Short mmCIF file of C-alpha atoms and ligand atoms in Angstrom, two decimals:
data_model
loop_
_atom_site.label_atom_id
_atom_site.label_comp_id
_atom_site.label_asym_id
_atom_site.label_seq_id
_atom_site.Cartn_x
_atom_site.Cartn_y
_atom_site.Cartn_z
CA MET D 1 -48.79 36.30 -24.96
CA ALA D 2 -51.91 38.12 -23.98
CA ILE D 3 -54.57 35.49 -23.68
CA VAL D 4 -56.31 34.84 -20.43
CA LYS D 5 -58.67 31.96 -20.75
CA ALA D 6 -61.15 31.07 -18.05
CA ILE D 7 -61.39 27.31 -17.67
CA SER D 8 -64.11 25.09 -16.33
CA LEU D 9 -62.62 21.67 -15.59
CA LEU D 10 -64.69 18.49 -15.48
CA GLY D 11 -62.95 15.53 -13.85
CA SER D 12 -60.41 17.63 -11.96
CA THR D 13 -59.01 14.82 -9.79
CA GLY D 14 -58.36 12.37 -12.65
CA SER D 15 -55.33 12.08 -14.88
CA ILE D 16 -56.47 14.72 -17.39
CA GLY D 17 -57.69 17.02 -14.61
CA THR D 18 -54.50 17.06 -12.58
CA GLN D 19 -52.38 17.59 -15.71
CA THR D 20 -54.63 20.47 -16.78
CA LEU D 21 -54.16 22.06 -13.36
CA ASP D 22 -50.37 21.62 -13.70
CA ILE D 23 -50.57 23.68 -16.87
CA VAL D 24 -52.70 26.36 -15.22
CA ALA D 25 -50.34 26.54 -12.23
CA SER D 26 -47.34 27.00 -14.54
CA HIS D 27 -49.06 29.64 -16.69
CA PRO D 28 -51.05 31.89 -14.34
CA ASP D 29 -50.86 34.80 -16.80
CA GLN D 30 -52.62 32.78 -19.48
CA PHE D 31 -55.14 30.62 -17.67
CA ARG D 32 -57.37 30.73 -14.66
CA VAL D 33 -59.76 28.14 -13.29
CA VAL D 34 -63.31 29.31 -12.64
CA ALA D 35 -65.03 25.98 -11.95
CA LEU D 36 -64.03 22.47 -10.89
CA ALA D 37 -65.98 19.22 -10.92
CA ALA D 38 -64.81 15.86 -9.59
CA GLY D 39 -66.30 12.42 -8.99
CA SER D 40 -65.71 11.50 -5.35
CA ASN D 41 -62.15 12.36 -4.30
CA VAL D 42 -62.92 14.99 -1.63
CA GLU D 43 -59.41 15.30 -0.30
CA LEU D 44 -57.78 16.15 -3.62
CA LEU D 45 -60.69 18.33 -4.74
CA ALA D 46 -60.46 20.36 -1.50
CA GLN D 47 -56.72 20.87 -2.09
CA GLN D 48 -57.44 22.05 -5.62
CA VAL D 49 -60.09 24.49 -4.40
CA ARG D 50 -57.57 25.88 -1.91
CA GLN D 51 -54.93 26.33 -4.61
CA PHE D 52 -57.01 27.58 -7.55
CA ARG D 53 -59.93 29.37 -5.84
CA PRO D 54 -62.67 28.57 -8.38
CA GLU D 55 -66.05 30.28 -8.12
CA ARG D 56 -67.99 27.02 -8.46
CA VAL D 57 -67.21 23.49 -7.32
CA ALA D 58 -69.16 20.28 -7.80
CA ILE D 59 -68.79 16.73 -6.58
CA CYS D 60 -70.67 14.01 -8.46
CA ASP D 61 -71.08 11.72 -5.46
CA VAL D 62 -73.85 13.54 -3.54
CA SER D 63 -73.07 11.69 -0.30
CA LYS D 64 -69.64 13.39 -0.23
CA LEU D 65 -71.00 16.94 -0.28
CA PRO D 66 -70.96 17.41 3.53
CA ASP D 67 -67.32 16.25 3.66
CA LEU D 68 -66.40 18.66 0.91
CA ARG D 69 -68.19 21.53 2.67
CA GLU D 70 -66.29 20.79 5.85
CA ALA D 71 -62.93 20.41 4.11
CA ILE D 72 -63.11 23.90 2.63
CA ALA D 73 -65.06 25.63 5.43
CA ASP D 74 -62.21 28.07 6.21
CA ILE D 75 -61.83 29.35 2.64
CA THR D 76 -63.12 32.84 1.90
CA PRO D 77 -64.87 33.74 -0.22
CA GLN D 78 -66.67 30.40 -0.33
CA PRO D 79 -67.24 28.94 -3.79
CA THR D 80 -70.74 27.89 -4.80
CA LEU D 81 -71.01 24.19 -3.98
CA LEU D 82 -72.96 21.79 -6.20
CA ALA D 83 -73.42 18.02 -6.32
CA GLY D 84 -74.68 15.15 -8.45
CA GLU D 85 -74.99 14.91 -12.21
CA GLU D 86 -76.93 18.19 -12.30
CA GLY D 87 -74.07 19.81 -10.41
CA ILE D 88 -71.61 18.66 -13.08
CA VAL D 89 -73.90 20.07 -15.78
CA GLU D 90 -73.95 23.43 -13.95
CA ILE D 91 -70.14 23.44 -13.84
CA ALA D 92 -70.14 22.80 -17.61
CA ARG D 93 -72.19 25.95 -18.24
CA THR D 94 -70.46 28.28 -15.77
CA PRO D 95 -71.07 31.76 -17.25
CA GLU D 96 -67.49 33.02 -16.69
CA ALA D 97 -65.85 30.07 -18.50
CA ASP D 98 -64.45 30.42 -22.04
CA VAL D 99 -63.49 26.79 -22.42
CA VAL D 100 -64.61 23.56 -20.77
CA VAL D 101 -62.07 20.76 -20.36
CA THR D 102 -63.93 17.45 -20.42
CA GLY D 103 -61.76 15.07 -18.42
CA ILE D 104 -64.60 12.84 -17.23
CA VAL D 105 -64.18 9.16 -18.09
CA GLY D 106 -66.69 7.47 -20.34
CA CYS D 107 -70.16 8.29 -21.59
CA ALA D 108 -70.85 10.15 -18.31
CA GLY D 109 -69.24 13.12 -20.06
CA LEU D 110 -71.95 13.34 -22.71
CA LEU D 111 -74.67 15.37 -20.97
CA PRO D 112 -72.29 17.96 -19.43
CA THR D 113 -70.57 18.37 -22.80
CA ILE D 114 -73.90 18.98 -24.53
CA ALA D 115 -74.77 21.54 -21.82
CA ALA D 116 -71.45 23.32 -22.38
CA ILE D 117 -71.95 23.48 -26.16
CA LYS D 118 -75.47 24.89 -25.72
CA ALA D 119 -74.01 27.53 -23.38
CA GLY D 120 -71.60 28.55 -26.16
CA LYS D 121 -68.40 27.24 -24.55
CA ASP D 122 -65.44 25.98 -26.54
CA ILE D 123 -64.64 22.37 -25.62
CA ALA D 124 -61.18 20.94 -24.96
CA LEU D 125 -62.19 17.37 -25.68
CA ALA D 126 -60.33 14.95 -23.45
CA ASN D 127 -63.26 12.54 -23.31
CA LYS D 128 -63.46 10.65 -26.58
CA GLU D 129 -66.54 8.69 -25.53
CA THR D 130 -68.65 11.87 -25.74
CA LEU D 131 -68.08 12.22 -29.45
CA ILE D 132 -68.10 8.48 -30.20
CA ALA D 133 -71.44 7.82 -28.52
CA GLY D 134 -72.98 11.23 -29.11
CA GLY D 135 -71.54 12.16 -32.52
CA PRO D 136 -74.88 12.25 -34.37
CA VAL D 137 -76.24 14.72 -31.77
CA VAL D 138 -73.07 16.60 -30.78
CA LEU D 139 -71.87 17.53 -34.30
CA PRO D 140 -75.03 19.41 -35.36
CA LEU D 141 -75.02 21.25 -32.00
CA ILE D 142 -71.43 22.40 -32.58
CA GLN D 143 -72.49 23.83 -35.94
CA GLU D 144 -75.56 25.47 -34.49
CA HIS D 145 -73.75 27.14 -31.58
CA GLY D 146 -70.55 27.97 -33.51
CA ILE D 147 -68.21 26.69 -30.82
CA LYS D 148 -64.76 25.14 -31.29
CA LEU D 149 -64.15 21.49 -30.50
CA LEU D 150 -60.44 21.33 -29.67
CA PRO D 151 -59.04 17.79 -29.44
CA ALA D 152 -56.91 17.03 -26.37
CA ASP D 153 -56.36 13.36 -27.24
CA SER D 154 -52.70 13.18 -28.29
CA GLU D 155 -53.41 11.60 -31.71
CA HIS D 156 -56.18 14.00 -32.63
CA SER D 157 -54.21 16.96 -31.38
CA ALA D 158 -51.38 15.79 -33.67
CA ILE D 159 -53.75 15.63 -36.64
CA PHE D 160 -55.26 19.01 -35.72
CA GLN D 161 -51.78 20.55 -35.46
CA CYS D 162 -50.75 19.05 -38.83
CA LEU D 163 -53.92 20.46 -40.42
CA GLN D 164 -53.07 24.06 -39.54
CA GLY D 165 -52.39 25.64 -42.91
CA VAL D 166 -53.86 22.76 -44.96
CA PRO D 167 -56.68 24.20 -47.08
CA ALA D 168 -60.21 22.73 -47.02
CA GLY D 169 -60.24 19.55 -49.10
CA GLY D 170 -56.47 19.14 -48.75
CA LEU D 171 -56.64 16.20 -46.35
CA ARG D 172 -56.56 12.77 -47.98
CA ARG D 173 -55.74 10.23 -45.27
CA ILE D 174 -55.19 10.04 -41.53
CA LEU D 175 -52.64 7.69 -40.00
CA LEU D 176 -53.18 7.13 -36.28
CA THR D 177 -50.16 5.85 -34.41
CA ALA D 178 -50.56 3.26 -31.64
CA SER D 179 -48.00 2.26 -29.03
CA GLY D 180 -49.32 -1.29 -29.07
CA GLY D 181 -50.30 -1.24 -25.38
CA ALA D 182 -49.18 -3.41 -22.48
CA PHE D 183 -49.16 -6.70 -24.43
CA ARG D 184 -47.54 -5.65 -27.67
CA ASP D 185 -44.65 -8.11 -27.21
CA LEU D 186 -46.72 -10.91 -25.68
CA PRO D 187 -47.57 -13.91 -27.92
CA VAL D 188 -51.29 -14.10 -28.70
CA GLU D 189 -51.72 -17.46 -26.91
CA LYS D 190 -50.65 -15.84 -23.61
CA LEU D 191 -53.44 -13.22 -23.72
CA ALA D 192 -56.02 -15.54 -22.15
CA GLN D 193 -53.93 -15.62 -18.97
CA VAL D 194 -53.24 -11.93 -18.36
CA THR D 195 -54.31 -10.23 -15.12
CA VAL D 196 -55.67 -6.77 -14.34
CA ALA D 197 -52.26 -5.77 -12.95
CA ASP D 198 -50.55 -6.89 -16.19
CA ALA D 199 -53.01 -4.90 -18.30
CA LEU D 200 -52.53 -1.74 -16.23
CA LYS D 201 -48.83 -1.51 -17.10
CA HIS D 202 -48.73 0.83 -20.08
CA PRO D 203 -45.29 0.96 -21.72
CA ASN D 204 -45.28 4.68 -22.65
CA TRP D 205 -48.17 6.75 -21.32
CA SER D 206 -49.36 7.44 -17.81
CA MET D 207 -53.17 7.53 -17.93
CA GLY D 208 -56.31 6.52 -16.04
CA ARG D 209 -57.28 2.86 -15.53
CA LYS D 210 -60.05 2.64 -18.11
CA ILE D 211 -58.02 4.07 -20.96
CA THR D 212 -54.99 1.95 -20.00
CA ILE D 213 -57.09 -1.21 -20.41
CA ASP D 214 -58.42 0.20 -23.69
CA SER D 215 -54.80 0.58 -24.79
CA ALA D 216 -54.04 -3.04 -23.89
CA THR D 217 -56.98 -4.31 -26.01
CA LEU D 218 -56.29 -1.66 -28.69
CA MET D 219 -59.95 -0.66 -28.39
CA ASN D 220 -58.55 2.76 -27.54
CA LYS D 221 -57.21 2.98 -31.10
CA GLY D 222 -60.51 1.71 -32.50
CA LEU D 223 -62.39 4.38 -30.54
CA GLU D 224 -59.90 6.96 -31.82
CA VAL D 225 -60.67 5.94 -35.41
CA ILE D 226 -64.34 6.82 -34.80
CA GLU D 227 -63.31 10.00 -32.98
CA ALA D 228 -61.13 10.99 -35.98
CA HIS D 229 -64.02 10.32 -38.37
CA TYR D 230 -66.29 12.70 -36.46
CA LEU D 231 -63.62 15.35 -35.85
CA PHE D 232 -62.06 15.52 -39.31
CA GLY D 233 -64.83 14.23 -41.59
CA LEU D 234 -62.90 11.51 -43.46
CA ASP D 235 -64.61 8.20 -44.25
CA TYR D 236 -63.34 5.02 -42.59
CA ASP D 237 -61.46 3.87 -45.71
CA HIS D 238 -59.14 6.85 -45.26
CA ILE D 239 -58.32 6.43 -41.57
CA ASP D 240 -55.57 3.89 -40.87
CA ILE D 241 -53.67 2.61 -37.82
CA VAL D 242 -49.94 1.96 -37.61
CA ILE D 243 -48.09 0.52 -34.61
CA HIS D 244 -45.28 2.84 -33.54
CA PRO D 245 -43.82 1.48 -30.29
CA GLN D 246 -41.78 4.60 -29.38
CA SER D 247 -44.87 6.92 -29.20
CA ILE D 248 -42.84 9.85 -30.54
CA ILE D 249 -44.92 10.54 -33.67
CA HIS D 250 -48.38 11.19 -32.26
CA SER D 251 -50.12 10.78 -35.63
CA LEU D 252 -49.77 11.81 -39.26
CA ILE D 253 -51.80 13.14 -42.13
CA GLU D 254 -51.42 12.55 -45.84
CA VAL D 255 -52.50 15.43 -48.09
CA GLN D 256 -53.75 15.24 -51.67
CA ASP D 257 -50.28 15.39 -53.28
CA THR D 258 -49.11 12.42 -51.07
CA SER D 259 -46.99 14.62 -48.81
CA MET D 260 -47.14 13.39 -45.21
CA LEU D 261 -47.09 15.65 -42.16
CA ALA D 262 -46.41 14.43 -38.65
CA GLN D 263 -46.37 15.90 -35.16
CA LEU D 264 -43.64 14.72 -32.79
CA GLY D 265 -42.97 15.06 -29.10
CA TRP D 266 -42.29 13.11 -25.93
CA ALA D 267 -45.25 11.05 -24.70
CA ASP D 268 -46.61 13.74 -22.36
CA MET D 269 -50.36 14.44 -22.22
CA ARG D 270 -49.71 18.02 -21.16
CA LEU D 271 -48.64 19.01 -24.67
CA PRO D 272 -51.96 18.23 -26.42
CA LEU D 273 -53.84 19.65 -23.42
CA LEU D 274 -51.86 22.89 -23.59
CA TYR D 275 -52.49 23.28 -27.32
CA ALA D 276 -56.23 22.70 -26.83
CA LEU D 277 -56.19 25.50 -24.25
CA SER D 278 -53.88 27.93 -26.04
CA TYR D 279 -55.12 27.39 -29.64
CA PRO D 280 -54.39 29.11 -31.96
CA GLU D 281 -51.49 30.57 -29.95
CA ARG D 282 -48.29 28.74 -29.00
CA ILE D 283 -47.14 29.22 -25.40
CA TYR D 284 -43.49 28.95 -24.34
CA THR D 285 -42.85 26.10 -21.87
CA ASN D 286 -39.77 24.94 -20.02
CA TRP D 287 -40.56 21.28 -20.80
CA GLU D 288 -37.73 19.12 -22.11
CA PRO D 289 -37.64 19.55 -25.90
CA LEU D 290 -37.68 16.41 -28.03
CA ASP D 291 -34.17 15.15 -28.75
CA LEU D 292 -34.19 13.10 -31.97
CA VAL D 293 -30.65 11.83 -31.43
CA LYS D 294 -31.62 10.55 -27.99
CA VAL D 295 -34.68 8.85 -29.54
CA GLY D 296 -32.41 7.33 -32.20
CA THR D 297 -34.86 5.05 -33.99
CA LEU D 298 -38.50 5.31 -34.95
CA THR D 299 -40.14 2.07 -36.09
CA PHE D 300 -43.54 1.15 -37.52
CA ARG D 301 -45.44 -2.05 -38.09
CA GLU D 302 -48.81 -3.31 -39.19
CA PRO D 303 -51.43 -3.74 -36.44
CA ASP D 304 -52.26 -7.39 -35.67
CA HIS D 305 -56.02 -7.79 -36.12
CA GLN D 306 -56.01 -11.46 -35.09
CA LYS D 307 -54.46 -10.64 -31.74
CA TYR D 308 -56.52 -7.45 -31.26
CA PRO D 309 -60.06 -7.87 -32.66
CA CYS D 310 -61.28 -4.65 -31.02
CA MET D 311 -59.96 -2.47 -33.85
CA LYS D 312 -62.12 -4.27 -36.45
CA LEU D 313 -65.12 -4.13 -34.13
CA ALA D 314 -64.69 -0.37 -33.92
CA TYR D 315 -64.36 0.07 -37.70
CA ALA D 316 -67.52 -2.01 -38.18
CA ALA D 317 -69.45 0.00 -35.57
CA GLY D 318 -68.24 3.26 -37.10
CA ARG D 319 -69.36 2.18 -40.56
CA ALA D 320 -72.73 0.99 -39.22
CA ALA D 321 -73.11 4.53 -37.73
CA GLY D 322 -76.38 5.56 -36.01
CA CYS D 323 -76.37 4.22 -32.45
CA MET D 324 -73.82 1.48 -33.13
CA PRO D 325 -70.77 3.49 -31.98
CA ALA D 326 -72.70 4.22 -28.75
CA VAL D 327 -73.42 0.51 -28.33
CA LEU D 328 -69.78 -0.40 -28.97
CA ASN D 329 -68.59 2.23 -26.53
CA ALA D 330 -71.04 1.29 -23.77
CA ALA D 331 -70.33 -2.43 -24.22
CA ASN D 332 -66.64 -1.67 -23.95
CA GLU D 333 -67.05 0.50 -20.84
CA GLN D 334 -69.07 -2.21 -19.16
CA ALA D 335 -66.72 -5.02 -20.19
CA VAL D 336 -63.67 -3.05 -19.00
CA ALA D 337 -65.39 -2.35 -15.66
CA LEU D 338 -66.11 -6.08 -15.25
CA PHE D 339 -62.51 -6.92 -16.15
CA LEU D 340 -61.17 -4.40 -13.62
CA ASP D 341 -63.44 -6.03 -11.01
CA GLU D 342 -61.95 -9.41 -11.97
CA LYS D 343 -65.38 -10.67 -13.05
CA ILE D 344 -64.33 -11.52 -16.60
CA ALA D 345 -61.08 -12.48 -18.35
CA PHE D 346 -59.14 -10.24 -20.73
CA LEU D 347 -60.30 -12.05 -23.88
CA ASP D 348 -63.92 -11.79 -22.73
CA ILE D 349 -63.71 -8.04 -23.42
CA PRO D 350 -63.75 -8.25 -27.26
CA ARG D 351 -66.03 -11.30 -27.21
CA LEU D 352 -68.74 -9.58 -25.14
CA ILE D 353 -68.50 -6.41 -27.22
CA GLU D 354 -68.87 -8.36 -30.46
CA GLN D 355 -71.88 -10.33 -29.20
CA THR D 356 -73.54 -7.14 -28.00
CA CYS D 357 -73.00 -5.30 -31.30
CA ASP D 358 -74.30 -8.34 -33.24
CA ARG D 359 -77.48 -8.38 -31.18
CA TYR D 360 -78.06 -4.67 -31.73
CA HIS D 361 -77.60 -4.77 -35.48
CA SER D 362 -81.23 -5.19 -36.54
CA GLN D 363 -82.41 -2.32 -34.30
CA ASN D 364 -79.85 0.25 -35.45
CA ARG D 365 -81.26 3.44 -37.01
CA SER D 366 -79.52 6.34 -38.72
CA ASN D 367 -79.75 9.87 -37.29
CA PRO D 368 -80.69 8.91 -33.72
CA ASP D 369 -81.67 11.60 -31.20
CA LEU D 370 -80.15 11.91 -27.73
CA GLU D 371 -82.82 9.74 -26.10
CA GLU D 372 -82.18 6.90 -28.53
CA ILE D 373 -78.43 7.15 -27.96
CA LEU D 374 -78.85 7.04 -24.17
CA ALA D 375 -81.26 4.10 -24.49
CA ALA D 376 -78.79 2.22 -26.71
CA ASP D 377 -76.02 2.92 -24.19
CA LYS D 378 -78.09 1.54 -21.32
CA TRP D 379 -79.20 -1.50 -23.33
CA ALA D 380 -75.62 -2.37 -24.26
CA ARG D 381 -74.43 -2.23 -20.65
CA GLN D 382 -77.22 -4.60 -19.57
CA GLN D 383 -76.42 -6.98 -22.43
CA VAL D 384 -72.77 -7.19 -21.46
CA THR D 385 -73.63 -7.84 -17.83
CA SER D 386 -76.11 -10.60 -18.60
CA LEU D 387 -73.91 -12.19 -21.28
CA SER D 388 -70.98 -12.17 -18.85
CA GLN D 389 -72.98 -14.05 -16.23
CA THR D 390 -73.73 -16.90 -18.61
CA SER D 391 -70.52 -17.19 -20.55
CA ALA D 392 -67.42 -15.59 -19.01
CA ALA D 393 -64.15 -17.49 -19.14
CA THR D 394 -62.23 -18.37 -16.01
CA VAL D 395 -60.74 -15.26 -14.47
CA VAL D 396 -57.03 -15.28 -13.81
CA THR D 397 -55.85 -13.49 -10.67
CA ARG D 398 -52.55 -13.40 -8.88
MG1 MG L 401 -54.98 8.85 -27.52
#
């Protein structure tokens, strides 16, 4: 296949970043890396620079720039070195890049993604928070600049793949599948006692820490509902969640005549990433094909909203629209960070998010601009922190 796509990769040392680079390394005739940005992992970033020889490199943690410079001093030609948030934004608008992979965790991905869209880059969206918080600003920009937003989240990639060949107006309902996360078989009364280590054990997918906690609370699925609303334009009454513990069907669509289409595969993030990069082409891989006989059984069950209140919080924030999804997302990011630091208990996560969204309700406005979204994000983080100091439950550690 004769595509060569030039990739700018944001978050190169994280889970999405390293898997993207695996794909590039296995398909050198199709992809090349022109720019890399990472948070603070100098050692791995330097290795990546050595292997992929990008033209531009950025590290978000400015204090690490001298270390990075030293670690790659012997490489010729030297890439352009950048640092800080502005450095990440420069990586996002690298002139040579065709597509920007946004593997940065959380709302920190928003400004670089906006910069990439304005520079006319296609986006392989591996950072759902960008669209959830920034939807009201990001969607009009995509229209204006005529770029493609290619989902790399496994569920949204599945929906996107199922939609190929479905005419406009043909889509009737989206069914997002959820593994059920680390605590799917734990009785609800045990949830108050779970530790960070317990929550980080995902049954099916290997992912970063933040998203693994989001999977354990099922907020990840709630965020994906909002992401699906923005990506595919259905209202919230037509986006449903079903628990599918095997994670073989990555999501489904129902079309107007009630036919259902599904996308299946092993739980491997590289597949949706590859399709986001190769779209609309299909690239041959030597990955293990799905073996239905080996899988044997696929099962489905209703999500438990009593046990996992985060899904309903996300639906409510999505329906409230305006800045509320940004508030929900920021409150969640802050609560998850506090949980990972063992400052709050697992069940404090949904409680703090709900209290924060309730407090924001009267201020919410439709059609916010970027400044209002960023202000709402900041406000929500502060709320969660101050609420946690007055009311957090006893933290369980082992
Ligand atoms: Mg997902």
